[in-house]
Amino acid sequence: MTAAAPPATAADTSAPAAAPAGQNPMLAEWTGPFEGVPPWDKLDPELFPDAFPKAMAAVKAEVQAVIDNPAPATFENTHVPMMLAGDTMDRLYALWGVQTSNKSNDRVEAIDAEWSPKLTTFYTELFLDPKLFARYKAVYDARKTSGLDAQQIRIVERSYEEMVRDGANLSPADKSTLVAMNSKLEGLFSAFSSKLLGDEKLYTFVTDKAELAGLDAGFVASLAAAAEANGQPGQWAIKNTRSSAQPVLQNASNRSLREKVYKAFVNRGDNGDANDTNATIAEILKLRQQRAELLGFANHAEYRMADTMAKTPANAMGLMMKVWPAAVARVKEEVADMQAIADADAKAGKGPKLTIEPWDYRYYAEKVRKDKYDLDESEVKPYLQLDKLVDGMFWSAGQLYDLGFRENTGQIPVFDPKVRTFEVYNLKTNENVGVFYLDNFARDGKRSGAWMTTYRSQQTLGGERNVLASNNNNFTEAAKGEPTLISIDDASTLFHEFGHGIHYLLQQVNYPALAGVPRDFVEYPSQVNENWLMTPEVLSKYATHYQTGEPMPQALVDKILASNKFNQGFDTVEYLASAIVDMKLHDRKVPPTDVDKFERETLAEIGMPKEIVMRHRLPQFGHLFSSDAYSAGYYSYLWSETMDADTWAAFLEAGGPWDRTVADRFRTMLLMTGNETDRADAYRAFRGRDPDVKALLEKRGFPTE
């Protein structure tokens, strides 16, 4: 089967031949340096409706050639050409992914709504072809006697099992039903994404600057610029996205503004209007359950977890429930600390008498941080310049993995003027590894959150390919001429997404079918990489004051490090609530029809503190409902973080964060190897045992007994 691969390595930077005259540029081979780069300067939504059927025809022809091969099926004449098939569609998908995620608009949403179901139908039917499955089965049946090596056997077994899991043994009638289900689901995913984006395009407008008290001047200036860009000069516009809402919730002293921004943000997709997603979600859940039963699974969670490290919903829930009670207990302590400060302020006439509500949590947490650790976020932020921290994450990758980054912005096409580009190379050999694209800033038409993707992934089968990787963030850009300052949370996000990039840039596999790792391993390299942000070496060198250029004082560094377990109750409960609700939503035979009611009742059942909301409420939970990707899989962040904490402990046990012996083992055994062996086995080989959840509990400051 064709497979999407993660990371890659590089080689020749010569350009392929130019596209034939008149060819749709969305389909053309990529030209230019670094083995060819995407033609972002030619990106045009109107080119895609012409390109999709042509790319589908190219894939169909390649697969049909495998099916029609008269020779008996072998690994070489079946699996190899299938792994090499689909280059045209891969290029098109890379371009379309940016069009839908980074540069969307009403026309793009309409095209996506039309073509996503068609593409899903095409691929579902393609891989349900009984003649194709017969060839895979023949290779599978002979796998132990045909001289295959361990990697080839792994590909044969995994491909066969995946085809069976996805319906290859169904009757013709049931296959038709499955095709229709997948097509309808894809349309619903597109509808959900469009509705959510509609709510995230909205702004809370402020007409009186006094209401913005507590917000730093740079952020206020960016809100003024946003208002002017939206036809409201003299006002301030707070976009309905996390990167804009969170600074307000954390720093605005005006409680009514915090409440207004909070309610707009947490009710995305849940306002009973044209952008309400509840009915869409209910239909997705119904179809997922029907599909799971058709494929022979008890429910969607069982279906989705069949090829994961956790294996079963029970194993995932087991890990989550080991952490949940300690996290909830810590929240109660955090709320008590905040309530004491609020009560003291009210008694001293410094504020109203109040009970901590969800829109107060981040604000009063900052007061507690100041009280307990003499640490104020506003004291830290002037040292967190985005561009300097980018330099710091690159430096760290060089120290650990010999990756070098040379900026070449302006020398190759980009899809937005603010996108920076970097040539990636090996510091020891100077060999090209690929290109790294960095799209840091929020804008209309860009989906919320942060993510990493590759436009081209590494493989050596069919010729070495280098990597074209990108990180996409939604930071609020500073006013013109000012450096963009970010919070510690944003800085962690920066390092997190770059960890994904490192994983892909370091990968070195031959077969692309062994590139994609299990979903509950995906977040592991990224979460490990967050740890290097707070090392003294990075802070002292790259956390410099935006006005004076002075490095962050050691006293301030010490305060940050002393407070690194602060607010872990909030962080853990906010995330885990979403993960637990996700699993309970999908690990059941009868899907709920009232999504809001299910969310409320499930949170009450597990004892969700009333002062916190889920990180992603169901009506806006894009991880679950914009695709199948993280459905019954949001637990994977915790699964990965358990490995992350245990890996960080390995560095500390060996003498520190920069120990090259551990870094080399981590790189060669886990980052470079894709899915060439079972990832649990690979982890055991690296660590000498399974990951220990105690490392995670210790890292978060929770009891380990």
XYZ file of C-alpha atoms in Angstrom:
705
model
C 0.000 0.000 0.000
C 1.083 3.556 -0.463
C 2.180 5.110 2.809
C 2.678 8.628 4.080
C 6.161 8.859 5.542
C 7.511 11.104 8.299
C 11.074 12.461 8.244
C 13.697 12.444 5.560
C 17.248 13.089 4.613
C 18.841 14.860 1.754
C 21.121 14.555 -1.137
C 21.355 16.117 -4.561
C 20.020 19.690 -4.696
C 19.817 19.853 -8.471
C 16.470 20.777 -9.999
C 14.182 18.502 -11.988
C 13.226 19.548 -15.476
C 10.638 22.296 -15.829
C 6.967 21.349 -16.237
C 5.574 20.975 -19.746
C 3.924 24.101 -21.131
C 0.261 24.320 -20.218
C 0.439 21.774 -17.414
C -1.489 22.594 -14.253
C 1.257 23.877 -11.898
C -0.403 22.063 -8.997
C 0.491 18.790 -10.749
C 3.929 19.646 -12.079
C 7.112 18.164 -10.675
C 8.691 20.640 -8.315
C 11.638 22.558 -9.688
C 14.326 24.740 -8.157
C 16.995 23.925 -5.578
C 16.917 21.236 -2.869
C 15.567 18.554 -5.227
C 12.689 20.875 -6.097
C 10.495 23.010 -3.842
C 6.715 23.618 -3.838
C 5.512 26.355 -6.221
C 3.797 28.385 -3.518
C 3.894 31.447 -5.784
C 1.480 29.637 -8.135
C -0.981 28.525 -5.443
C -4.526 29.200 -6.681
C -7.694 27.536 -5.358
C -9.225 27.503 -8.820
C -6.507 25.140 -10.070
C -7.461 22.306 -7.724
C -10.793 21.164 -9.231
C -8.901 20.496 -12.463
C -5.955 18.890 -10.663
C -7.769 16.403 -8.428
C -9.229 14.136 -11.147
C -5.935 14.131 -13.038
C -3.977 13.146 -9.931
C -6.555 10.449 -9.181
C -6.166 9.105 -12.705
C -2.375 8.978 -12.268
C -2.681 7.008 -9.009
C -5.277 4.685 -10.540
C -3.009 3.937 -13.499
C -0.066 3.110 -11.229
C -2.163 0.820 -9.018
C -3.857 -0.785 -11.998
C -0.450 -1.692 -13.401
C 0.238 -3.650 -10.200
C -3.164 -5.346 -10.338
C -2.751 -6.299 -14.013
C 0.765 -7.689 -13.654
C 0.476 -11.272 -14.977
C 3.420 -12.504 -12.892
C 2.717 -14.150 -9.529
C 2.604 -11.606 -6.727
C 5.879 -10.917 -4.911
C 7.167 -8.248 -2.585
C 9.141 -6.704 -5.456
C 6.307 -6.555 -7.993
C 3.521 -5.654 -5.580
C 4.682 -3.842 -2.439
C 7.559 -1.921 -4.009
C 5.594 -0.341 -6.891
C 2.703 0.413 -4.530
C 5.084 2.237 -2.184
C 6.443 4.228 -5.121
C 2.999 5.082 -6.500
C 1.229 8.374 -5.936
C 3.940 11.033 -6.251
C 1.641 13.338 -8.228
C -1.090 13.091 -5.611
C 1.434 13.509 -2.782
C 2.562 16.814 -4.274
C -1.026 17.917 -4.805
C -2.021 17.010 -1.240
C 0.920 19.006 0.128
C -0.266 22.079 -1.748
C -3.920 21.543 -0.869
C -3.065 21.034 2.792
C -1.545 24.509 2.942
C -4.457 25.945 0.982
C -6.989 24.553 3.493
C -4.979 25.002 6.708
C -2.901 28.140 6.129
C -4.751 30.072 3.408
C -8.416 29.153 3.539
C -11.387 31.240 2.461
C -14.999 30.668 1.437
C -14.009 29.363 -1.999
C -11.455 26.950 -0.526
C -14.054 25.659 1.934
C -16.513 25.093 -0.921
C -13.938 23.182 -2.974
C -12.988 21.110 0.071
C -16.634 20.291 0.778
C -17.024 19.062 -2.802
C -13.763 17.176 -3.237
C -12.968 15.659 0.161
C -15.785 13.081 -0.131
C -14.808 12.313 -3.737
C -11.178 11.718 -2.794
C -12.147 9.541 0.157
C -14.452 7.495 -2.069
C -11.673 7.106 -4.615
C -9.116 5.809 -2.117
C -11.586 3.599 -0.254
C -12.642 1.906 -3.497
C -9.042 1.670 -4.696
C -7.859 -0.292 -1.663
C -10.974 -2.454 -1.529
C -10.288 -3.843 -5.011
C -10.427 -7.643 -4.572
C -7.709 -8.258 -7.189
C -5.329 -5.923 -5.368
C -6.099 -7.599 -2.049
C -5.514 -11.010 -3.639
C -1.973 -9.986 -4.543
C -1.299 -8.703 -1.018
C -2.728 -11.921 0.433
C -0.554 -14.061 -1.836
C 2.594 -12.271 -0.668
C 1.369 -12.481 2.934
C 0.717 -16.230 2.714
C 4.226 -16.836 1.338
C 6.034 -14.359 3.571
C 7.899 -16.945 5.661
C 9.123 -19.004 2.691
C 9.982 -16.389 0.067
C 13.309 -15.120 1.410
C 12.074 -11.804 2.767
C 14.086 -9.957 5.397
C 12.645 -8.724 8.716
C 11.652 -5.282 7.413
C 9.955 -6.725 4.353
C 8.016 -9.219 6.467
C 6.928 -6.379 8.758
C 5.641 -4.425 5.743
C 3.824 -7.463 4.335
C 2.154 -8.283 7.643
C 1.209 -4.726 8.534
C -0.155 -3.961 5.048
C -2.251 -7.121 4.955
C -3.605 -6.544 8.466
C -4.437 -2.926 7.623
C -6.364 -3.949 4.500
C -8.335 -6.530 6.470
C -8.992 -4.034 9.247
C -10.242 -1.531 6.663
C -12.680 -3.885 4.976
C -10.872 -5.956 2.343
C -12.751 -9.120 3.380
C -16.197 -7.535 3.268
C -18.830 -8.630 0.798
C -19.337 -6.448 -2.303
C -22.509 -5.002 -0.788
C -20.787 -4.193 2.506
C -17.877 -2.641 0.615
C -20.324 -0.316 -1.130
C -21.767 0.611 2.254
C -18.288 1.313 3.614
C -17.422 3.526 0.642
C -20.589 5.554 1.206
C -19.873 5.860 4.935
C -16.322 7.082 4.443
C -17.433 9.566 1.815
C -20.179 10.951 4.038
C -17.801 11.183 7.000
C -15.319 13.164 4.937
C -18.050 15.634 4.023
C -18.984 15.985 7.694
C -15.343 16.560 8.660
C -15.163 19.340 6.090
C -18.412 20.861 7.371
C -17.175 20.747 10.977
C -13.892 22.465 10.049
C -15.707 25.157 8.092
C -18.094 25.900 10.963
C -15.288 26.033 13.516
C -13.212 28.319 11.321
C -16.288 30.531 11.002
C -16.402 31.060 14.772
C -12.633 31.522 14.984
C -12.799 34.369 12.472
C -14.888 36.400 14.939
C -13.552 39.173 17.182
C -14.430 40.707 20.513
C -14.154 44.458 19.949
C -13.162 46.808 22.755
C -13.948 50.521 22.472
C -12.412 51.781 25.730
C -8.672 51.246 26.135
C -9.090 51.305 29.916
C -10.727 47.868 29.645
C -7.362 46.482 28.484
C -5.585 47.285 31.742
C -2.994 44.656 32.606
C -2.186 43.709 29.005
C 1.307 44.536 27.806
C 1.733 47.430 25.388
C 2.930 45.302 22.485
C -0.096 43.030 22.667
C -2.449 46.011 22.935
C -0.839 47.523 19.835
C -1.411 44.280 17.944
C -5.107 44.363 18.958
C -5.369 47.913 17.655
C -3.793 46.864 14.363
C -6.264 43.966 14.092
C -9.198 46.302 14.685
C -7.981 48.716 12.033
C -7.510 45.852 9.579
C -11.140 44.901 10.263
C -12.493 48.373 9.570
C -12.713 49.555 13.176
C -9.912 52.120 13.676
C -9.642 53.441 17.204
C -10.824 50.136 18.674
C -9.109 46.933 19.772
C -9.971 43.503 18.313
C -9.427 40.244 20.237
C -9.660 37.311 17.826
C -11.565 34.223 18.941
C -8.478 31.990 18.971
C -6.340 30.625 21.790
C -3.330 32.800 20.991
C -5.422 35.964 21.391
C -7.761 34.845 24.178
C -5.160 33.361 26.509
C -3.140 36.568 27.137
C -6.400 38.326 28.030
C -7.468 35.575 30.423
C -4.043 35.585 32.018
C -3.357 39.293 32.334
C -6.465 41.494 31.943
C -7.526 42.953 35.282
C -10.999 43.761 33.904
C -13.031 40.764 35.000
C -15.977 41.442 32.698
C -13.639 41.503 29.686
C -12.114 38.201 30.784
C -15.575 36.678 31.099
C -16.669 37.964 27.695
C -13.525 36.676 25.927
C -13.672 33.361 27.794
C -17.305 32.679 26.896
C -16.755 33.542 23.242
C -13.765 31.200 23.125
C -15.184 28.163 24.963
C -18.498 28.365 23.107
C -17.023 28.135 19.617
C -19.261 25.828 17.626
C -21.901 25.830 20.374
C -24.060 28.885 19.838
C -27.112 27.439 18.110
C -26.376 29.377 14.933
C -25.146 28.496 11.438
C -21.722 27.617 12.862
C -23.059 25.262 15.546
C -21.311 21.900 15.234
C -23.382 19.709 17.592
C -25.587 18.105 14.929
C -22.555 17.519 12.715
C -20.725 15.786 15.579
C -23.729 13.589 16.401
C -23.858 12.428 12.780
C -20.100 11.732 12.776
C -20.422 9.627 15.935
C -23.346 7.653 14.503
C -21.467 6.872 11.283
C -18.273 5.963 13.129
C -20.109 3.399 15.226
C -21.868 1.922 12.195
C -18.569 1.667 10.349
C -16.814 0.030 13.317
C -19.522 -2.622 13.537
C -19.406 -3.200 9.785
C -15.651 -3.797 10.073
C -16.084 -6.242 12.957
C -15.176 -4.004 15.906
C -17.226 -3.345 19.033
C -16.895 0.404 18.638
C -14.842 3.177 17.068
C -12.275 3.205 19.869
C -11.509 -0.488 19.387
C -11.178 0.084 15.640
C -8.886 3.091 15.930
C -6.643 1.592 18.599
C -5.933 -1.720 16.870
C -2.615 -0.384 15.533
C -1.342 1.671 18.476
C 1.127 1.170 21.286
C -1.695 1.180 23.843
C -3.602 -1.489 21.849
C -6.924 -1.147 23.745
C -9.153 1.595 25.201
C -8.750 -0.036 28.616
C -4.975 0.396 28.525
C -5.281 4.050 27.547
C -7.883 4.702 30.249
C -5.726 2.857 32.766
C -2.861 5.288 32.237
C -5.127 8.339 32.326
C -6.801 7.273 35.546
C -3.414 6.781 37.220
C -2.825 10.499 36.737
C -6.333 11.998 37.000
C -6.912 11.778 40.790
C -3.597 13.426 41.632
C -4.260 16.181 39.085
C -7.733 16.923 40.474
C -6.361 16.995 44.018
C -3.723 19.491 42.923
C -6.383 21.705 41.298
C -8.199 21.937 44.618
C -4.969 23.169 46.211
C -4.417 25.672 43.386
C -7.973 27.023 43.660
C -7.601 27.413 47.418
C -4.422 29.461 46.909
C -6.171 31.658 44.328
C -9.298 32.121 46.401
C -7.175 33.244 49.354
C -5.589 35.975 47.239
C -8.966 37.045 45.800
C -10.430 37.217 49.306
C -7.450 39.222 50.579
C -7.757 41.648 47.659
C -11.469 42.112 48.334
C -10.842 42.672 52.032
C -8.188 45.277 51.236
C -10.501 47.029 48.781
C -8.346 46.051 45.791
C -11.056 44.103 44.022
C -14.597 42.736 44.206
C -15.594 39.832 46.417
C -15.707 36.829 44.106
C -15.578 33.083 43.845
C -12.992 31.765 41.379
C -14.620 31.029 38.028
C -13.019 29.560 34.899
C -12.348 33.054 33.486
C -10.468 33.886 36.714
C -8.186 30.846 36.855
C -5.307 32.007 34.675
C -5.458 35.550 36.057
C -5.301 34.548 39.708
C -2.801 31.804 38.975
C -0.427 34.572 37.888
C -1.016 36.323 41.210
C -0.203 33.093 43.054
C 2.918 32.646 40.950
C 3.972 36.164 41.920
C 3.162 35.517 45.575
C 4.846 32.099 45.841
C 7.801 32.512 43.554
C 8.068 36.281 43.121
C 7.623 35.519 39.433
C 5.499 37.615 37.123
C 4.838 36.607 33.509
C 5.223 40.265 32.509
C 8.721 40.174 34.008
C 9.635 37.155 31.863
C 8.045 38.044 28.534
C 10.460 40.878 27.588
C 13.184 38.229 27.434
C 11.215 35.879 25.197
C 11.758 37.276 21.720
C 10.339 34.926 19.120
C 13.223 35.296 16.665
C 15.844 34.733 19.355
C 14.054 31.631 20.609
C 13.970 30.288 17.053
C 17.753 30.706 17.051
C 17.845 28.851 20.370
C 15.853 25.873 19.159
C 18.102 25.618 16.095
C 21.210 25.792 18.282
C 19.857 23.017 20.507
C 19.241 20.760 17.504
C 22.831 21.342 16.445
C 24.210 20.476 19.862
C 22.163 17.299 20.130
C 21.779 16.017 16.581
C 24.266 17.922 14.361
C 21.464 19.670 12.481
C 22.344 23.085 11.071
C 19.958 25.785 9.786
C 20.909 28.524 7.289
C 18.202 31.080 6.594
C 17.351 31.440 2.910
C 14.137 33.443 3.197
C 13.401 35.179 -0.088
C 15.338 32.664 -2.171
C 12.541 30.095 -2.589
C 8.751 30.535 -2.912
C 6.561 30.862 0.179
C 2.773 30.984 0.569
C 2.751 34.090 2.768
C 5.279 36.942 2.993
C 5.761 36.282 6.728
C 6.947 32.677 6.199
C 10.667 32.197 6.867
C 12.699 29.404 5.236
C 15.928 27.644 6.198
C 18.265 25.251 4.471
C 18.850 22.286 6.792
C 22.225 20.556 6.666
C 24.454 18.228 8.653
C 26.934 20.250 10.703
C 29.632 17.581 10.413
C 29.365 16.703 6.718
C 27.654 19.837 5.344
C 25.288 17.516 3.452
C 21.848 18.908 2.695
C 19.048 17.407 4.818
C 16.217 19.485 3.430
C 14.322 22.734 3.918
C 12.441 23.994 6.956
C 9.484 26.408 6.554
C 8.400 28.470 9.570
C 4.922 30.040 9.510
C 4.589 31.641 12.928
C 1.744 34.143 12.868
C -2.032 34.011 13.117
C -4.076 35.415 10.244
C -7.544 35.084 8.757
C -7.918 31.832 6.864
C -5.386 29.971 8.983
C -6.736 27.270 11.264
C -6.122 27.634 14.978
C -3.547 25.795 17.050
C -0.065 24.717 16.056
C 1.045 21.859 13.848
C 3.912 20.366 11.921
C 3.736 18.847 8.468
C 6.009 17.701 5.687
C 5.599 18.643 2.054
C 8.023 15.855 1.174
C 9.219 13.091 3.487
C 12.374 11.015 3.477
C 12.826 7.602 1.915
C 15.634 5.895 0.019
C 13.463 3.480 -1.973
C 13.433 4.748 -5.541
C 16.206 7.251 -4.817
C 17.096 9.380 -1.812
C 14.621 12.163 -1.002
C 15.332 15.088 1.242
C 12.782 16.576 3.628
C 10.600 19.629 3.201
C 9.217 20.228 6.693
C 7.172 23.035 8.169
C 6.098 24.330 11.555
C 2.888 26.335 11.780
C 2.028 28.440 14.825
C -0.563 31.086 15.625
C 1.415 33.663 17.574
C 0.167 37.243 17.688
C 2.610 39.354 15.695
C 3.916 42.525 17.296
C 3.138 45.936 15.872
C 5.313 46.950 12.943
C 8.925 47.572 13.916
C 8.633 45.831 17.276
C 9.946 42.361 18.121
C 7.307 39.713 18.789
C 7.384 38.705 22.452
C 5.770 35.425 23.464
C 4.773 33.742 26.701
C 6.467 30.721 28.238
C 3.501 28.625 27.040
C 4.000 29.878 23.490
C 7.726 29.218 23.741
C 6.952 25.632 24.791
C 4.674 25.320 21.759
C 7.507 26.587 19.544
C 9.887 23.913 20.858
C 7.150 21.253 20.785
C 6.364 21.655 17.100
C 10.056 21.821 16.294
C 10.435 18.437 17.996
C 8.128 17.017 15.328
C 10.308 18.685 12.709
C 13.472 17.152 14.168
C 11.837 13.709 14.054
C 11.077 14.070 10.366
C 14.407 15.666 9.476
C 16.376 12.886 11.163
C 14.399 9.938 9.827
C 16.419 7.509 7.720
C 14.324 4.648 6.369
C 14.413 2.801 3.082
C 10.759 1.812 2.789
C 8.130 4.567 3.151
C 5.719 1.929 4.495
C 7.908 1.858 7.613
C 7.959 5.612 8.114
C 4.658 6.405 9.814
C 4.765 5.753 13.555
C 1.758 4.819 15.754
C -0.394 7.742 16.794
C 0.565 7.379 20.464
C 4.253 7.654 19.512
C 3.802 10.709 17.260
C 3.824 13.262 20.096
C 6.767 11.692 21.898
C 9.658 13.379 20.016
C 7.901 16.750 20.189
C 7.205 16.537 23.912
C 10.774 15.506 24.656
C 12.015 18.562 22.781
C 10.082 20.955 25.027
C 12.513 20.124 27.838
C 15.437 21.956 26.262
C 13.659 25.324 26.344
C 14.151 25.646 30.080
C 17.796 24.595 30.170
C 20.158 27.244 31.548
C 22.206 27.117 28.342
C 19.257 28.114 26.151
C 17.850 30.678 28.583
C 21.189 32.385 29.211
C 22.108 32.549 25.539
C 18.796 33.156 23.761
C 16.451 34.673 26.344
C 17.720 38.238 25.997
C 15.863 41.437 26.777
C 14.299 42.956 23.678
C 15.414 46.486 24.623
C 18.743 46.106 26.416
C 19.975 42.869 24.834
C 20.986 41.671 28.284
C 20.552 37.954 28.990
C 17.872 36.883 31.408
C 19.287 37.407 34.914
C 20.216 34.209 36.722
C 17.911 35.195 39.574
C 14.979 35.248 37.138
C 16.068 31.946 35.577
C 16.193 30.434 39.052
C 12.670 31.656 39.791
C 11.371 30.136 36.542
C 13.031 26.806 37.294
C 11.754 26.867 40.878
C 8.202 27.346 39.587
C 8.312 24.725 36.833
C 5.852 22.487 38.668
C 3.517 25.422 39.246
C -0.073 25.144 37.978
C 0.406 21.532 36.908
C -3.013 20.670 38.309
C -4.629 23.053 35.850
C -2.488 21.997 32.889
C -3.067 18.300 33.527
C -6.797 18.453 34.242
C -7.479 20.765 31.304
C -5.825 18.277 28.922
C -6.859 14.995 30.578
C -10.524 15.977 30.720
C -10.515 16.276 26.940
C -8.684 12.963 26.541
C -10.967 11.062 28.910
C -14.138 12.478 27.344
C -12.792 11.556 23.899
C -12.236 7.942 24.950
C -15.588 7.627 26.722
C -17.292 9.166 23.702
C -15.913 6.529 21.335
C -15.588 3.478 23.608
C -19.331 2.773 23.648
C -21.853 0.974 21.470
C -24.570 3.635 21.453
C -23.233 7.061 20.450
C -24.810 10.069 22.160
C -27.183 12.260 20.187
C -27.017 15.203 22.621
C -23.314 16.075 22.545
C -23.480 18.887 25.107
C -25.377 16.691 27.561
C -22.853 13.873 27.159
C -19.991 16.281 27.836
C -21.637 17.679 30.983
C -22.562 14.279 32.388
C -19.172 12.703 31.678
C -17.311 15.570 33.327
C -19.585 15.328 36.365
C -19.001 11.577 36.508
C -15.210 11.939 36.644
C -15.290 14.862 39.092
C -14.205 17.707 36.807
C -13.419 20.800 38.909
C -15.954 23.528 38.138
C -13.209 26.149 37.892
C -11.718 24.561 34.746
C -13.057 23.858 31.285
C -11.761 21.116 28.992
C -8.887 22.279 26.824
C -11.044 21.380 23.826
C -14.787 21.207 24.393
C -16.514 18.785 22.039
C -18.172 21.438 19.796
C -14.702 22.764 18.863
C -12.602 19.600 19.225
C -10.893 19.670 15.839
C -8.564 16.814 16.787
C -11.631 14.548 16.887
C -13.997 15.894 14.266
C -12.014 17.505 11.437
C -10.781 13.993 10.566
C -10.415 10.591 12.190
C -6.780 11.362 13.067
C -6.955 11.798 16.849
C -10.410 10.335 17.466
C -10.160 7.887 20.367
C -6.563 9.035 20.365
C -6.213 12.269 22.304
C -4.870 10.131 25.168
C -1.742 9.746 23.029
C -0.254 12.993 24.355
C -0.172 11.468 27.835
C 1.100 8.138 26.505
C 3.870 10.011 24.708
C 4.550 12.261 27.681
C 5.098 9.219 29.866
C 7.899 8.208 27.488
C 9.046 11.837 27.326
C 9.433 12.161 31.115
C 11.230 8.836 31.296
C 13.540 9.861 28.427
C 14.344 13.178 30.087
C 15.183 11.229 33.230
C 17.643 9.197 31.117
C 19.443 12.414 30.130
C 19.556 13.660 33.715
C 20.768 10.302 35.018
C 23.592 10.405 32.455
C 24.828 13.801 33.537
C 22.597 16.375 31.903
C 20.473 17.565 28.962
C 23.378 17.732 26.519
C 24.786 14.242 27.058
C 25.679 13.101 23.549
C 25.748 9.413 24.402
C 22.070 9.478 25.344
C 21.252 11.895 22.498
C 22.934 9.584 19.976
C 21.029 6.559 21.298
C 17.770 8.521 21.222
C 18.491 9.645 17.652
C 19.635 6.321 16.218
C 17.210 4.006 18.026
C 14.024 6.088 18.119
C 14.131 9.182 15.895
C 15.828 7.829 12.774
C 14.088 4.474 12.569
C 10.485 5.377 11.757
C 8.389 2.284 12.420
C 10.971 -0.270 11.296
C 10.415 -2.226 14.493
C 7.652 -2.235 17.086
C 8.014 1.113 18.880
C 7.521 -0.445 22.312
C 10.421 -2.793 21.555
C 12.501 0.124 20.303
C 11.811 2.061 23.495
C 12.801 -0.924 25.627
C 16.026 -1.219 23.643
C 16.741 2.476 24.281
C 15.855 2.556 27.984
C 16.386 -1.059 28.980
C 12.775 -1.304 30.208
C 9.270 0.022 29.619
C 8.627 3.692 30.460
C 7.846 4.354 34.112
C 4.841 6.586 34.821
C 6.538 7.699 38.048
C 8.827 9.936 36.005
C 5.767 11.766 34.666
C 4.220 12.132 38.120
C 7.497 13.435 39.534
C 7.929 15.881 36.667
C 4.500 17.333 37.391
C 5.065 17.392 41.122
C 2.399 14.785 41.896
C 2.721 12.020 44.500
C 4.284 8.864 43.063
C 2.741 6.427 45.533
